[in-house]
Amino acid sequence: MSSKDVSRRLGDVVVNADRIERYIAGQDAAAFADSDIVLDATQRCLERITEAVVKIGPVEMAAILPDLPFERVRGLGNMLRHAYDDIDVAVLYGILKNEVPALRFAALRALED
């Protein structure tokens, strides 16, 4: 993948992470779970993030964020697309609050290099 493509995908990560942050701002886990609109919007953004990470690939992502469990990200994307009815909303909320911001930060850092 060219560096231009990687940059584009990293930009996709940042844009969708920013959207997620806006969508869940001020919401606790209960409010998040009660809002179908926010659930739908954040899941779609997370699908885009996982797809961008997969398209970047495991080798390049390891250089960007060494601790990122690439196969788990791929699995999460597959779950969001294919096993959406098995998603634990509390786990999803934790990913959105804790994991997505770290990935966003790493993507921004990589874009600055």
Coordinates of N, CA, C and O in Angstrom, one line a residue:
M1 N 0.9 -1.2 0.0 CA 0.0 0.0 0.0 C 0.9 1.2 0.0 O 1.9 1.3 0.7
S2 N 0.6 2.2 -0.8 CA 1.4 3.4 -0.9 C 1.2 4.2 0.3 O 0.2 4.1 1.1
S3 N 2.2 5.1 0.6 CA 2.1 6.0 1.8 C 0.9 6.9 1.6 O 0.3 7.3 2.7
K4 N 0.5 7.3 0.4 CA -0.7 8.1 0.2 C -1.9 7.4 0.7 O -2.8 7.9 1.3
D5 N -2.0 6.1 0.3 CA -3.2 5.3 0.7 C -3.2 5.1 2.3 O -4.3 5.2 2.9
V6 N -2.0 4.9 2.9 CA -2.0 4.7 4.3 C -2.4 6.0 5.0 O -3.2 6.0 5.9
S7 N -2.0 7.2 4.5 CA -2.4 8.5 5.0 C -3.9 8.7 4.9 O -4.5 9.2 5.8
R8 N -4.4 8.3 3.8 CA -5.9 8.4 3.6 C -6.6 7.5 4.6 O -7.6 8.0 5.2
R9 N -6.2 6.3 4.8 CA -6.8 5.4 5.7 C -6.7 5.9 7.2 O -7.6 5.9 8.0
L10 N -5.5 6.5 7.5 CA -5.3 7.0 8.8 C -6.2 8.2 9.0 O -6.8 8.4 10.1
G11 N -6.4 9.0 8.0 CA -7.4 10.1 8.0 C -8.8 9.6 8.3 O -9.5 10.2 9.1
D12 N -9.1 8.5 7.7 CA -10.4 7.9 7.9 C -10.6 7.5 9.4 O -11.7 7.7 10.0
V13 N -9.5 7.0 10.0 CA -9.6 6.6 11.4 C -9.8 7.9 12.2 O -10.7 7.9 13.1
V14 N -9.1 8.9 12.0 CA -9.2 10.2 12.8 C -10.6 10.7 12.6 O -11.3 11.1 13.6
V15 N -11.1 10.9 11.4 CA -12.4 11.4 11.1 C -13.5 10.7 11.9 O -14.4 11.2 12.5
N16 N -13.5 9.3 11.8 CA -14.5 8.5 12.4 C -14.4 8.5 13.9 O -15.4 8.4 14.6
A17 N -13.2 8.5 14.4 CA -13.0 8.6 15.9 C -13.5 9.9 16.4 O -14.1 10.0 17.5
D18 N -13.3 11.0 15.6 CA -13.8 12.3 16.1 C -15.4 12.3 16.1 O -16.0 12.8 17.0
R19 N -16.0 11.7 15.1 CA -17.4 11.5 15.1 C -17.9 10.8 16.3 O -18.9 11.2 16.9
I20 N -17.3 9.7 16.6 CA -17.7 8.8 17.7 C -17.6 9.7 19.0 O -18.5 9.7 19.8
E21 N -16.5 10.4 19.1 CA -16.4 11.2 20.3 C -17.5 12.2 20.5 O -18.1 12.4 21.5
R22 N -17.9 12.9 19.4 CA -19.0 13.8 19.4 C -20.3 13.1 19.7 O -21.1 13.6 20.5
Y23 N -20.5 12.0 19.1 CA -21.8 11.2 19.3 C -22.0 10.8 20.7 O -23.1 10.7 21.2
I24 N -20.9 10.4 21.4 CA -21.1 9.9 22.8 C -20.8 10.9 23.9 O -20.9 10.6 25.1
A25 N -20.4 12.1 23.5 CA -20.1 13.2 24.4 C -21.2 13.3 25.4 O -22.4 13.5 25.0
G26 N -20.9 13.3 26.7 CA -21.9 13.5 27.7 C -22.8 12.4 28.1 O -23.7 12.5 28.9
Q27 N -22.6 11.2 27.4 CA -23.4 10.1 27.7 C -22.7 9.0 28.5 O -21.5 8.7 28.2
D28 N -23.3 8.5 29.5 CA -22.8 7.4 30.2 C -23.2 6.1 29.5 O -23.9 6.2 28.5
A29 N -22.8 5.0 30.1 CA -23.1 3.7 29.4 C -24.6 3.5 29.3 O -25.1 3.0 28.2
A30 N -25.4 3.9 30.2 CA -26.8 3.6 30.2 C -27.5 4.5 29.1 O -28.3 4.0 28.3
A31 N -27.1 5.8 29.0 CA -27.7 6.6 28.0 C -27.3 6.2 26.6 O -28.1 6.2 25.7
F32 N -26.0 5.7 26.5 CA -25.6 5.2 25.2 C -26.4 4.0 24.8 O -26.9 3.9 23.7
A33 N -26.6 3.1 25.7 CA -27.4 1.9 25.4 C -28.8 2.2 25.1 O -29.5 1.4 24.3
D34 N -29.4 3.3 25.6 CA -30.8 3.6 25.3 C -31.0 4.4 24.0 O -32.1 4.7 23.7
S35 N -29.9 4.8 23.4 CA -30.1 5.6 22.2 C -29.8 4.8 20.9 O -28.6 4.6 20.5
D36 N -30.8 4.4 20.2 CA -30.7 3.7 19.0 C -29.9 4.5 18.0 O -29.0 3.9 17.2
I37 N -30.1 5.8 17.9 CA -29.4 6.6 16.9 C -27.9 6.6 17.2 O -27.1 6.5 16.3
V38 N -27.6 6.8 18.4 CA -26.1 6.9 18.8 C -25.5 5.5 18.6 O -24.4 5.4 18.1
L39 N -26.2 4.4 19.0 CA -25.7 3.1 18.8 C -25.4 2.8 17.3 O -24.3 2.4 16.9
D40 N -26.4 3.2 16.4 CA -26.2 2.9 15.0 C -25.1 3.8 14.4 O -24.2 3.3 13.7
A41 N -25.0 5.0 14.8 CA -24.0 5.9 14.3 C -22.6 5.5 14.7 O -21.7 5.4 13.9
T42 N -22.4 5.2 16.0 CA -21.1 4.8 16.4 C -20.7 3.4 15.9 O -19.5 3.3 15.6
Q43 N -21.6 2.5 15.7 CA -21.2 1.2 15.1 C -20.8 1.4 13.7 O -19.8 0.8 13.3
R44 N -21.4 2.3 13.0 CA -21.0 2.5 11.6 C -19.6 3.1 11.5 O -18.8 2.7 10.7
C45 N -19.4 4.1 12.4 CA -18.1 4.7 12.4 C -17.0 3.7 12.8 O -15.9 3.7 12.2
L46 N -17.3 2.8 13.7 CA -16.4 1.8 14.2 C -16.1 0.8 13.0 O -15.0 0.3 12.8
E47 N -17.1 0.5 12.3 CA -16.9 -0.4 11.1 C -15.9 0.3 10.1 O -15.0 -0.4 9.6
R48 N -16.1 1.6 9.9 CA -15.1 2.3 9.0 C -13.7 2.2 9.6 O -12.8 2.0 8.8
I49 N -13.6 2.4 10.9 CA -12.3 2.4 11.5 C -11.6 1.0 11.3 O -10.5 0.9 10.9
T50 N -12.4 0.0 11.6 CA -11.8 -1.4 11.5 C -11.5 -1.7 10.1 O -10.4 -2.3 9.8
E51 N -12.3 -1.2 9.1 CA -11.9 -1.5 7.7 C -10.7 -0.7 7.3 O -9.8 -1.2 6.6
A52 N -10.5 0.5 7.8 CA -9.3 1.3 7.5 C -8.1 0.6 8.0 O -7.1 0.5 7.3
V53 N -8.2 0.1 9.2 CA -7.0 -0.6 9.9 C -6.7 -1.9 9.1 O -5.5 -2.1 8.8
V54 N -7.7 -2.6 8.7 CA -7.5 -3.8 7.9 C -6.8 -3.5 6.6 O -5.9 -4.2 6.1
K55 N -7.3 -2.4 5.9 CA -6.7 -2.1 4.6 C -5.3 -1.6 4.8 O -4.5 -1.8 3.9
I56 N -4.9 -0.9 5.9 CA -3.6 -0.5 6.1 C -2.7 -1.8 6.2 O -1.6 -1.9 5.7
G57 N -3.2 -2.8 7.0 CA -2.5 -4.1 7.1 C -1.7 -4.2 8.4 O -1.4 -3.2 9.0
P58 N -1.5 -5.5 8.7 CA -0.9 -5.8 10.0 C 0.6 -5.2 10.2 O 0.9 -4.8 11.3
V59 N 1.3 -5.3 9.1 CA 2.7 -4.8 9.2 C 2.8 -3.3 9.5 O 3.5 -2.9 10.4
E60 N 2.1 -2.6 8.6 CA 2.1 -1.1 8.8 C 1.5 -0.7 10.1 O 1.9 0.3 10.7
M61 N 0.4 -1.3 10.5 CA -0.3 -1.0 11.7 C 0.6 -1.3 12.9 O 0.6 -0.5 13.9
A62 N 1.4 -2.3 12.9 CA 2.3 -2.6 14.0 C 3.4 -1.5 14.1 O 3.8 -1.2 15.3
A63 N 3.8 -0.9 13.0 CA 4.7 0.2 13.1 C 4.0 1.5 13.7 O 4.6 2.3 14.4
I64 N 2.7 1.6 13.4 CA 2.0 2.8 13.9 C 1.6 2.6 15.4 O 1.7 3.6 16.1
L65 N 1.0 1.5 15.7 CA 0.6 1.2 17.0 C 0.9 -0.2 17.4 O 0.1 -1.2 17.2
P66 N 2.1 -0.5 17.9 CA 2.6 -1.8 18.2 C 1.7 -2.7 19.0 O 1.6 -3.9 18.8
D67 N 1.0 -2.1 20.0 CA 0.1 -2.9 20.9 C -1.3 -3.2 20.3 O -2.1 -3.8 21.0
L68 N -1.6 -2.7 19.1 CA -2.9 -2.9 18.6 C -3.0 -4.4 18.2 O -2.3 -5.0 17.4
P69 N -4.1 -5.0 18.8 CA -4.3 -6.5 18.4 C -5.0 -6.5 17.1 O -6.2 -6.6 17.0
F70 N -4.2 -6.6 16.0 CA -4.8 -6.5 14.7 C -5.9 -7.5 14.4 O -6.9 -7.1 13.8
E71 N -5.7 -8.7 14.7 CA -6.7 -9.8 14.5 C -8.0 -9.5 15.3 O -9.1 -9.8 14.8
R72 N -7.9 -8.9 16.4 CA -9.1 -8.6 17.2 C -9.8 -7.4 16.5 O -11.0 -7.4 16.5
V73 N -9.1 -6.5 16.0 CA -9.7 -5.4 15.2 C -10.5 -6.0 14.0 O -11.6 -5.6 13.8
R74 N -9.8 -6.8 13.3 CA -10.5 -7.5 12.1 C -11.7 -8.2 12.6 O -12.8 -8.1 12.0
G75 N -11.6 -9.0 13.7 CA -12.7 -9.7 14.2 C -13.9 -8.8 14.7 O -15.0 -9.1 14.5
L76 N -13.5 -7.7 15.3 CA -14.6 -6.7 15.7 C -15.3 -6.2 14.4 O -16.5 -6.1 14.4
G77 N -14.6 -5.9 13.4 CA -15.2 -5.4 12.2 C -16.2 -6.4 11.6 O -17.3 -6.1 11.2
N78 N -15.7 -7.7 11.6 CA -16.6 -8.8 11.1 C -17.8 -8.9 12.0 O -18.9 -9.2 11.5
M79 N -17.6 -8.8 13.3 CA -18.8 -8.9 14.2 C -19.8 -7.8 13.9 O -21.0 -8.0 13.9
L80 N -19.2 -6.6 13.8 CA -20.1 -5.4 13.5 C -21.0 -5.6 12.2 O -22.1 -5.2 12.2
R81 N -20.3 -6.3 11.2 CA -21.0 -6.5 10.0 C -21.9 -7.7 9.9 O -23.0 -7.7 9.3
H82 N -21.5 -8.8 10.6 CA -22.1 -10.0 10.4 C -22.8 -10.6 11.6 O -23.7 -11.4 11.5
A83 N -22.3 -10.2 12.8 CA -22.9 -10.8 14.1 C -23.4 -9.6 14.9 O -23.2 -9.7 16.2
Y84 N -23.9 -8.6 14.3 CA -24.3 -7.4 15.0 C -25.3 -7.7 16.2 O -25.3 -6.9 17.1
D85 N -26.1 -8.7 16.1 CA -27.1 -9.0 17.1 C -26.4 -9.7 18.3 O -27.1 -9.8 19.3
D86 N -25.1 -10.0 18.3 CA -24.4 -10.6 19.4 C -23.5 -9.5 20.1 O -22.8 -9.9 21.1
I87 N -23.6 -8.3 19.7 CA -22.7 -7.3 20.3 C -23.2 -6.9 21.7 O -24.3 -6.6 21.9
D88 N -22.3 -6.9 22.6 CA -22.5 -6.5 24.0 C -22.3 -5.0 24.0 O -21.2 -4.5 23.8
V89 N -23.4 -4.3 24.3 CA -23.4 -2.8 24.2 C -22.4 -2.3 25.3 O -21.8 -1.3 25.0
A90 N -22.3 -2.9 26.4 CA -21.4 -2.4 27.5 C -19.9 -2.5 27.0 O -19.1 -1.6 27.2
V91 N -19.6 -3.6 26.3 CA -18.3 -3.8 25.8 C -18.0 -2.8 24.6 O -16.9 -2.2 24.6
L92 N -19.0 -2.6 23.8 CA -18.9 -1.6 22.7 C -18.6 -0.2 23.3 O -17.7 0.5 22.8
Y93 N -19.3 0.2 24.3 CA -19.1 1.5 24.9 C -17.7 1.6 25.5 O -17.1 2.6 25.3
G94 N -17.2 0.5 26.1 CA -15.8 0.6 26.6 C -14.8 0.7 25.5 O -13.8 1.5 25.6
I95 N -15.0 0.1 24.3 CA -14.1 0.2 23.2 C -14.2 1.6 22.7 O -13.1 2.2 22.4
L96 N -15.4 2.2 22.6 CA -15.5 3.6 22.1 C -14.9 4.6 23.0 O -14.3 5.6 22.5
K97 N -15.0 4.4 24.3 CA -14.4 5.3 25.3 C -12.9 5.2 25.5 O -12.3 6.1 25.7
N98 N -12.4 3.9 25.4 CA -11.1 3.7 25.8 C -10.1 3.3 24.6 O -9.0 3.8 24.6
E99 N -10.6 2.5 23.7 CA -9.7 2.1 22.6 C -9.6 3.0 21.4 O -8.5 3.2 20.9
V100 N -10.8 3.5 21.0 CA -10.8 4.4 19.9 C -10.0 5.6 20.1 O -9.2 6.0 19.2
P101 N -10.0 6.3 21.2 CA -9.2 7.5 21.4 C -7.7 7.2 21.3 O -6.9 8.0 20.7
A102 N -7.2 6.0 21.8 CA -5.8 5.7 21.7 C -5.4 5.4 20.2 O -4.4 5.8 19.8
L103 N -6.3 4.8 19.5 CA -6.1 4.6 18.0 C -6.0 5.9 17.3 O -5.2 6.1 16.4
R104 N -7.0 6.8 17.6 CA -7.0 8.1 17.0 C -5.7 8.9 17.2 O -5.1 9.4 16.3
F105 N -5.2 8.8 18.5 CA -3.9 9.5 18.8 C -2.8 8.9 18.0 O -2.0 9.7 17.5
A106 N -2.7 7.6 17.9 CA -1.6 7.0 17.1 C -1.7 7.3 15.7 O -0.7 7.5 15.0
A107 N -3.0 7.4 15.1 CA -3.1 7.7 13.7 C -2.7 9.2 13.5 O -2.0 9.5 12.5
L108 N -3.0 10.1 14.4 CA -2.6 11.5 14.2 C -1.1 11.6 14.3 O -0.5 12.3 13.5
R109 N -0.5 10.9 15.2 CA 1.0 10.9 15.3 C 1.6 10.4 14.1 O 2.6 10.9 13.6
A110 N 1.1 9.3 13.5 CA 1.6 8.7 12.3 C 1.5 9.7 11.1 O 2.3 9.8 10.2
L111 N 0.4 10.4 11.1 CA 0.1 11.4 10.0 C 1.1 12.6 10.1 O 1.5 13.2 9.1
E112 N 1.5 12.9 11.3 CA 2.5 14.0 11.5 C 3.9 13.6 11.1 O 4.7 14.5 10.8
D113 N 4.2 12.4 11.1 CA 5.6 11.9 10.8 C 5.9 12.0 9.3 O 5.2 12.1 8.5

